mmCIF file of C-alpha atoms in Angstrom:
data_model
loop_
_atom_site.group_PDB
_atom_site.id
_atom_site.type_symbol
_atom_site.label_atom_id
_atom_site.label_comp_id
_atom_site.label_asym_id
_atom_site.label_seq_id
_atom_site.Cartn_x
_atom_site.Cartn_y
_atom_site.Cartn_z
ATOM 1 C CA MET A 30 0.000 0.000 0.000
ATOM 2 C CA ASN A 31 1.090 3.562 -0.604
ATOM 3 C CA LEU A 32 2.401 5.801 2.169
ATOM 4 C CA ASP A 33 2.482 9.579 1.792
ATOM 5 C CA ILE A 34 4.567 11.377 4.422
ATOM 6 C CA VAL A 35 3.895 15.113 4.571
ATOM 7 C CA GLY A 36 5.613 17.597 6.872
ATOM 8 C CA LEU A 37 6.924 14.990 9.315
ATOM 9 C CA THR A 38 8.769 16.750 12.139
ATOM 10 C CA VAL A 39 10.277 15.191 15.264
ATOM 11 C CA ARG A 40 11.524 17.260 18.216
ATOM 12 C CA TYR A 41 13.341 16.234 21.380
ATOM 13 C CA GLY A 42 12.872 19.262 23.576
ATOM 14 C CA ALA A 43 14.392 22.211 21.767
ATOM 15 C CA ARG A 44 16.297 20.018 19.336
ATOM 16 C CA ILE A 45 14.753 19.263 15.943
ATOM 17 C CA ALA A 46 15.721 15.755 14.834
ATOM 18 C CA VAL A 47 13.589 15.633 11.662
ATOM 19 C CA GLN A 48 12.169 18.687 9.938
ATOM 20 C CA ASP A 49 9.334 18.866 7.436
ATOM 21 C CA LEU A 50 10.035 15.514 5.785
ATOM 22 C CA ALA A 51 8.033 14.605 2.680
ATOM 23 C CA LEU A 52 8.282 11.138 1.109
ATOM 24 C CA THR A 53 6.090 8.738 -0.811
ATOM 25 C CA LEU A 54 6.522 4.968 -0.542
ATOM 26 C CA HIS A 55 5.023 2.332 -2.820
ATOM 27 C CA PRO A 56 4.173 -1.363 -2.388
ATOM 28 C CA GLY A 57 6.689 -3.854 -3.707
ATOM 29 C CA GLU A 58 9.661 -1.490 -3.378
ATOM 30 C CA ILE A 59 12.498 -0.964 -0.920
ATOM 31 C CA LEU A 60 13.280 2.634 0.011
ATOM 32 C CA ALA A 61 16.599 2.962 1.864
ATOM 33 C CA LEU A 62 16.941 5.838 4.317
ATOM 34 C CA LEU A 63 20.550 7.065 4.318
ATOM 35 C CA GLY A 64 22.507 9.697 6.195
ATOM 36 C CA ALA A 65 25.284 10.259 8.695
ATOM 37 C CA ASN A 66 24.909 9.375 12.369
ATOM 38 C CA GLY A 67 22.427 11.733 14.006
ATOM 39 C CA SER A 68 20.739 12.720 10.746
ATOM 40 C CA GLY A 69 17.287 11.596 11.960
ATOM 41 C CA LYS A 70 16.911 8.212 10.287
ATOM 42 C CA THR A 71 15.851 6.235 13.361
ATOM 43 C CA SER A 72 13.568 9.080 14.460
ATOM 44 C CA VAL A 73 11.707 8.799 11.148
ATOM 45 C CA LEU A 74 11.157 5.060 11.635
ATOM 46 C CA ARG A 75 10.067 5.429 15.258
ATOM 47 C CA ALA A 76 7.624 8.192 14.319
ATOM 48 C CA LEU A 77 6.077 6.076 11.564
ATOM 49 C CA ALA A 78 5.868 3.112 13.960
ATOM 50 C CA GLY A 79 3.954 5.276 16.450
ATOM 51 C CA LEU A 80 6.739 5.149 19.053
ATOM 52 C CA THR A 81 7.900 8.778 18.939
ATOM 53 C CA PRO A 82 5.677 11.896 19.093
ATOM 54 C CA HIS A 83 5.733 13.945 15.928
ATOM 55 C CA THR A 84 3.863 16.488 13.872
ATOM 56 C CA GLY A 85 2.907 16.211 10.235
ATOM 57 C CA THR A 86 1.023 13.330 8.663
ATOM 58 C CA ALA A 87 1.688 9.809 7.435
ATOM 59 C CA ARG A 88 -1.228 8.830 5.207
ATOM 60 C CA TRP A 89 -1.629 5.177 4.226
ATOM 61 C CA SER A 90 -3.867 4.188 1.345
ATOM 62 C CA SER A 91 -5.671 1.854 3.782
ATOM 63 C CA PRO A 92 -5.243 0.945 7.475
ATOM 64 C CA PRO A 93 -1.869 -0.832 7.673
ATOM 65 C CA ARG A 94 -0.336 -3.582 9.726
ATOM 66 C CA ILE A 95 3.204 -2.372 10.349
ATOM 67 C CA GLY A 96 6.166 -4.638 11.058
ATOM 68 C CA TYR A 97 8.827 -2.706 12.972
ATOM 69 C CA MET A 98 12.309 -4.132 13.610
ATOM 70 C CA PRO A 99 14.567 -1.921 15.780
ATOM 71 C CA GLN A 100 18.356 -2.002 15.865
ATOM 72 C CA ASP A 101 18.462 -3.860 19.170
ATOM 73 C CA SER A 102 16.069 -6.761 18.610
ATOM 74 C CA ALA A 103 16.403 -9.292 21.417
ATOM 75 C CA ALA A 104 14.738 -12.398 22.798
ATOM 76 C CA ASN A 105 15.104 -14.735 25.751
ATOM 77 C CA ALA A 106 18.057 -16.970 24.869
ATOM 78 C CA ALA A 107 16.133 -20.021 26.127
ATOM 79 C CA LEU A 108 13.335 -19.643 23.552
ATOM 80 C CA THR A 109 13.398 -21.765 20.435
ATOM 81 C CA VAL A 110 13.432 -20.227 16.979
ATOM 82 C CA PHE A 111 9.832 -21.337 16.471
ATOM 83 C CA GLU A 112 8.752 -19.677 19.738
ATOM 84 C CA VAL A 113 10.481 -16.406 18.835
ATOM 85 C CA VAL A 114 8.763 -16.306 15.461
ATOM 86 C CA LEU A 115 5.425 -17.233 17.059
ATOM 87 C CA LEU A 116 5.760 -14.165 19.309
ATOM 88 C CA GLY A 117 5.365 -12.117 16.139
ATOM 89 C CA ARG A 118 1.679 -13.067 16.349
ATOM 90 C CA MET A 119 1.307 -11.286 19.707
ATOM 91 C CA ARG A 120 -1.614 -9.186 18.537
ATOM 92 C CA SER A 121 -3.620 -12.403 18.209
ATOM 93 C CA LEU A 122 -1.652 -14.795 20.463
ATOM 94 C CA ARG A 123 -3.682 -16.252 23.291
ATOM 95 C CA PHE A 124 -2.703 -18.531 26.194
ATOM 96 C CA ARG A 125 -2.704 -21.297 23.642
ATOM 97 C CA PRO A 126 -2.021 -20.146 20.074
ATOM 98 C CA ASP A 127 -4.549 -21.420 17.597
ATOM 99 C CA ALA A 128 -3.918 -23.362 14.401
ATOM 100 C CA ALA A 129 -3.689 -20.172 12.321
ATOM 101 C CA ASP A 130 -0.929 -18.757 14.546
ATOM 102 C CA LEU A 131 1.063 -21.989 14.411
ATOM 103 C CA ALA A 132 0.628 -22.278 10.652
ATOM 104 C CA ALA A 133 1.707 -18.657 10.091
ATOM 105 C CA ALA A 134 4.886 -19.181 12.109
ATOM 106 C CA GLU A 135 5.729 -22.415 10.269
ATOM 107 C CA THR A 136 5.020 -20.898 6.853
ATOM 108 C CA THR A 137 7.228 -17.901 7.595
ATOM 109 C CA LEU A 138 10.090 -20.100 8.771
ATOM 110 C CA ARG A 139 9.907 -22.029 5.503
ATOM 111 C CA GLU A 140 9.732 -18.818 3.478
ATOM 112 C CA ILE A 141 12.838 -17.436 5.219
ATOM 113 C CA GLY A 142 14.670 -20.766 4.975
ATOM 114 C CA LEU A 143 14.880 -21.325 8.740
ATOM 115 C CA HIS A 144 12.614 -24.341 9.128
ATOM 116 C CA ASP A 145 15.560 -26.637 9.909
ATOM 117 C CA LEU A 146 16.440 -24.402 12.880
ATOM 118 C CA ALA A 147 12.928 -24.302 14.346
ATOM 119 C CA GLU A 148 13.805 -26.284 17.469
ATOM 120 C CA ARG A 149 17.171 -24.617 18.108
ATOM 121 C CA ARG A 150 17.408 -22.139 20.966
ATOM 122 C CA ILE A 151 17.895 -18.543 19.844
ATOM 123 C CA GLY A 152 20.935 -18.194 22.106
ATOM 124 C CA GLU A 153 22.742 -20.928 20.149
ATOM 125 C CA LEU A 154 22.557 -19.121 16.808
ATOM 126 C CA SER A 155 25.039 -16.866 15.060
ATOM 127 C CA GLY A 156 24.357 -13.150 14.765
ATOM 128 C CA GLY A 157 23.278 -13.500 11.141
ATOM 129 C CA GLN A 158 20.914 -16.356 11.947
ATOM 130 C CA ARG A 159 19.358 -14.356 14.799
ATOM 131 C CA GLN A 160 18.804 -11.381 12.483
ATOM 132 C CA MET A 161 16.933 -13.638 10.069
ATOM 133 C CA VAL A 162 14.852 -15.030 12.943
ATOM 134 C CA PHE A 163 13.864 -11.515 14.051
ATOM 135 C CA LEU A 164 12.931 -10.653 10.476
ATOM 136 C CA ALA A 165 10.818 -13.824 10.395
ATOM 137 C CA GLN A 166 9.183 -12.735 13.647
ATOM 138 C CA VAL A 167 8.113 -9.453 12.036
ATOM 139 C CA LEU A 168 6.890 -11.200 8.883
ATOM 140 C CA ALA A 169 4.862 -13.774 10.826
ATOM 141 C CA ALA A 170 2.409 -11.009 11.745
ATOM 142 C CA ASP A 171 1.565 -10.668 8.028
ATOM 143 C CA PRO A 172 2.392 -6.936 7.808
ATOM 144 C CA HIS A 173 1.579 -4.634 4.926
ATOM 145 C CA ALA A 174 4.683 -2.516 5.588
ATOM 146 C CA LEU A 175 8.158 -3.071 7.014
ATOM 147 C CA LEU A 176 10.118 -0.474 8.984
ATOM 148 C CA LEU A 177 13.608 -1.889 9.556
ATOM 149 C CA ASP A 178 16.421 -0.118 11.415
ATOM 150 C CA GLU A 179 19.834 -1.328 10.252
ATOM 151 C CA PRO A 180 18.888 -5.005 9.843
ATOM 152 C CA THR A 181 22.415 -5.919 8.692
ATOM 153 C CA SER A 182 24.476 -3.999 11.264
ATOM 154 C CA ALA A 183 27.545 -5.843 12.589
ATOM 155 C CA LEU A 184 27.082 -8.769 10.172
ATOM 156 C CA ASP A 185 29.703 -10.204 7.853
ATOM 157 C CA ILE A 186 29.306 -9.733 4.113
ATOM 158 C CA ALA A 187 27.757 -13.168 3.504
ATOM 159 C CA HIS A 188 25.032 -12.643 6.114
ATOM 160 C CA GLN A 189 24.433 -9.072 4.883
ATOM 161 C CA LEU A 190 23.859 -10.337 1.370
ATOM 162 C CA ARG A 191 21.632 -13.179 2.558
ATOM 163 C CA ILE A 192 19.378 -10.877 4.565
ATOM 164 C CA LEU A 193 19.178 -8.171 1.888
ATOM 165 C CA GLU A 194 18.457 -10.679 -0.863
ATOM 166 C CA LEU A 195 15.771 -12.182 1.347
ATOM 167 C CA LEU A 196 14.311 -8.766 2.123
ATOM 168 C CA ARG A 197 14.143 -7.848 -1.556
ATOM 169 C CA ALA A 198 12.495 -11.160 -2.458
ATOM 170 C CA VAL A 199 9.852 -11.023 0.274
ATOM 171 C CA THR A 200 9.110 -7.356 -0.472
ATOM 172 C CA ARG A 201 8.417 -8.241 -4.103
ATOM 173 C CA ARG A 202 6.536 -11.465 -3.371
ATOM 174 C CA ARG A 203 4.244 -10.023 -0.707
ATOM 175 C CA GLY A 204 3.947 -6.543 -2.217
ATOM 176 C CA LEU A 205 5.242 -4.939 0.977
ATOM 177 C CA THR A 206 6.013 -1.276 1.466
ATOM 178 C CA THR A 207 9.534 -1.415 2.910
ATOM 179 C CA LEU A 208 11.510 1.418 4.495
ATOM 180 C CA VAL A 209 14.945 0.427 5.769
ATOM 181 C CA VAL A 210 17.631 2.478 7.505
ATOM 182 C CA MET A 211 21.082 1.610 6.155
ATOM 183 C CA HIS A 212 24.651 2.787 6.673
ATOM 184 C CA ASP A 213 26.226 0.749 3.896
ATOM 185 C CA LEU A 214 25.886 2.939 0.812
ATOM 186 C CA ASN A 215 26.977 0.176 -1.539
ATOM 187 C CA ALA A 216 24.409 -2.250 -0.145
ATOM 188 C CA ALA A 217 21.749 0.429 -0.577
ATOM 189 C CA ALA A 218 22.848 1.010 -4.176
ATOM 190 C CA ARG A 219 22.521 -2.697 -4.925
ATOM 191 C CA PHE A 220 19.332 -3.649 -3.084
ATOM 192 C CA ALA A 221 17.170 -0.519 -2.794
ATOM 193 C CA ASP A 222 14.788 0.590 -5.520
ATOM 194 C CA ARG A 223 15.113 4.167 -4.298
ATOM 195 C CA VAL A 224 17.179 5.944 -1.647
ATOM 196 C CA ALA A 225 16.374 8.997 0.472
ATOM 197 C CA LEU A 226 19.323 10.993 1.803
ATOM 198 C CA LEU A 227 18.961 12.897 5.086
ATOM 199 C CA HIS A 228 21.249 15.630 6.421
ATOM 200 C CA ARG A 229 20.683 17.270 9.789
ATOM 201 C CA GLY A 230 17.072 16.148 9.814
ATOM 202 C CA GLY A 231 16.251 17.443 6.340
ATOM 203 C CA LEU A 232 15.775 15.600 3.072
ATOM 204 C CA ILE A 233 18.573 16.252 0.572
ATOM 205 C CA GLY A 234 17.153 14.125 -2.206
ATOM 206 C CA VAL A 235 15.213 10.981 -3.063
ATOM 207 C CA GLY A 236 15.415 8.878 -6.192
ATOM 208 C CA ALA A 237 17.195 6.010 -7.878
ATOM 209 C CA PRO A 238 20.544 5.160 -6.235
ATOM 210 C CA ALA A 239 22.498 6.272 -9.305
ATOM 211 C CA ASP A 240 20.827 9.690 -9.140
ATOM 212 C CA ILE A 241 21.403 10.330 -5.417
ATOM 213 C CA LEU A 242 24.711 8.573 -4.684
ATOM 214 C CA ARG A 243 26.978 11.164 -6.272
ATOM 215 C CA ALA A 244 30.294 12.359 -4.863
ATOM 216 C CA GLU A 245 29.279 16.017 -4.818
ATOM 217 C CA THR A 246 26.187 15.130 -2.755
ATOM 218 C CA LEU A 247 27.711 12.541 -0.426
ATOM 219 C CA GLU A 248 30.873 14.412 0.554
ATOM 220 C CA PRO A 249 29.241 17.285 2.489
ATOM 221 C CA VAL A 250 26.648 14.950 4.038
ATOM 222 C CA PHE A 251 29.164 12.442 5.414
ATOM 223 C CA GLY A 252 32.193 14.693 5.803
ATOM 224 C CA ALA A 253 34.326 12.400 3.673
ATOM 225 C CA ARG A 254 35.915 12.465 0.238
ATOM 226 C CA VAL A 255 34.519 9.724 -1.982
ATOM 227 C CA ALA A 256 34.554 8.551 -5.561
ATOM 228 C CA VAL A 257 31.482 6.979 -7.143
ATOM 229 C CA LEU A 258 32.357 4.510 -9.883
ATOM 230 C CA PRO A 259 30.290 2.201 -12.079
ATOM 231 C CA GLY A 260 30.470 -1.382 -10.861
ATOM 232 C CA PRO A 261 30.986 -4.335 -13.205
ATOM 233 C CA ASP A 262 27.219 -4.755 -13.501
ATOM 234 C CA GLY A 263 26.429 -1.045 -13.711
ATOM 235 C CA VAL A 264 25.497 -0.576 -10.036
ATOM 236 C CA PRO A 265 27.287 2.474 -8.578
ATOM 237 C CA VAL A 266 30.095 1.765 -6.110
ATOM 238 C CA VAL A 267 31.052 4.346 -3.467
ATOM 239 C CA VAL A 268 34.795 4.339 -2.703
ATOM 240 C CA PRO A 269 35.965 6.250 0.404
ATOM 241 C CA LEU A 270 39.102 8.343 -0.212
ATOM 242 C CA GLY A 271 39.606 10.112 3.111
ATOM 243 C CA ALA A 272 38.148 12.567 5.597
ATOM 244 C CA ALA A 273 36.996 15.896 4.208
ATOM 245 C CA THR A 274 38.840 19.014 5.289
ATOM 246 C CA GLN A 275 35.568 20.607 6.423
ATOM 247 C CA ALA A 276 33.198 17.913 7.640
ATOM 248 C CA GLY A 277 29.507 18.472 8.089
ATOM 249 C CA GLU A 278 29.161 21.430 5.707
ATOM 250 C CA LYS A 279 25.569 22.645 5.527
ATOM 251 C CA ILE A 280 23.978 21.969 2.168
ATOM 252 C CA ALA A 281 20.616 22.807 0.689
ATOM 253 C CA PRO A 282 18.083 20.158 -0.329
ATOM 254 C CA SER A 283 17.982 19.424 -4.050
#
């Protein structure tokens, strides 16, 4: 379903974390939210998830079920993978989950490729496996939209690719509206349909990765000198060259 964000503003006391943000999201696409630390990315997600007070509007084309995955997802280490995923049905989970809840958890585990781990305890898994379990937990609730905050942070390249490939596939297959905060610009270039670049709480630009990930735009936002080169398959590759002499320069939205 479509999401139209108009004038979204988040304040923490006197500090403005996000100012007058306007974005449109579409079903079946991944929009990556990019920016330096403190640019307001997590505040945007928390506002859309209803966890942070804000002004402005977020208009969905119909009442949504939102799947929100924060940076610090956690679960009791003694729970099995199946039990963690089943907890994603909390809005309908009773003292004894019914057949629909159990079936949804099992179906999601198969979809994510975790069915063989269903009886393993979550505390026994690797970091990448746990990230996939928490994504399965969110998906088990059958959401219309995904709001994911750095789902690949601290993972090795193989697990990053596995999760991002999985996210792209499930977004397409289910027709989800997916907004994901990312720090890895090259991963965003490869897996996002569009990217939105934030700087000091304001939107610098939104569009196809090749249109937004340009050296002249990225350098003042991140305070670093970069080169943006075409990859072997045409996907842009951002190469860091060194710290900028004047980091954090204020720039105007495009």
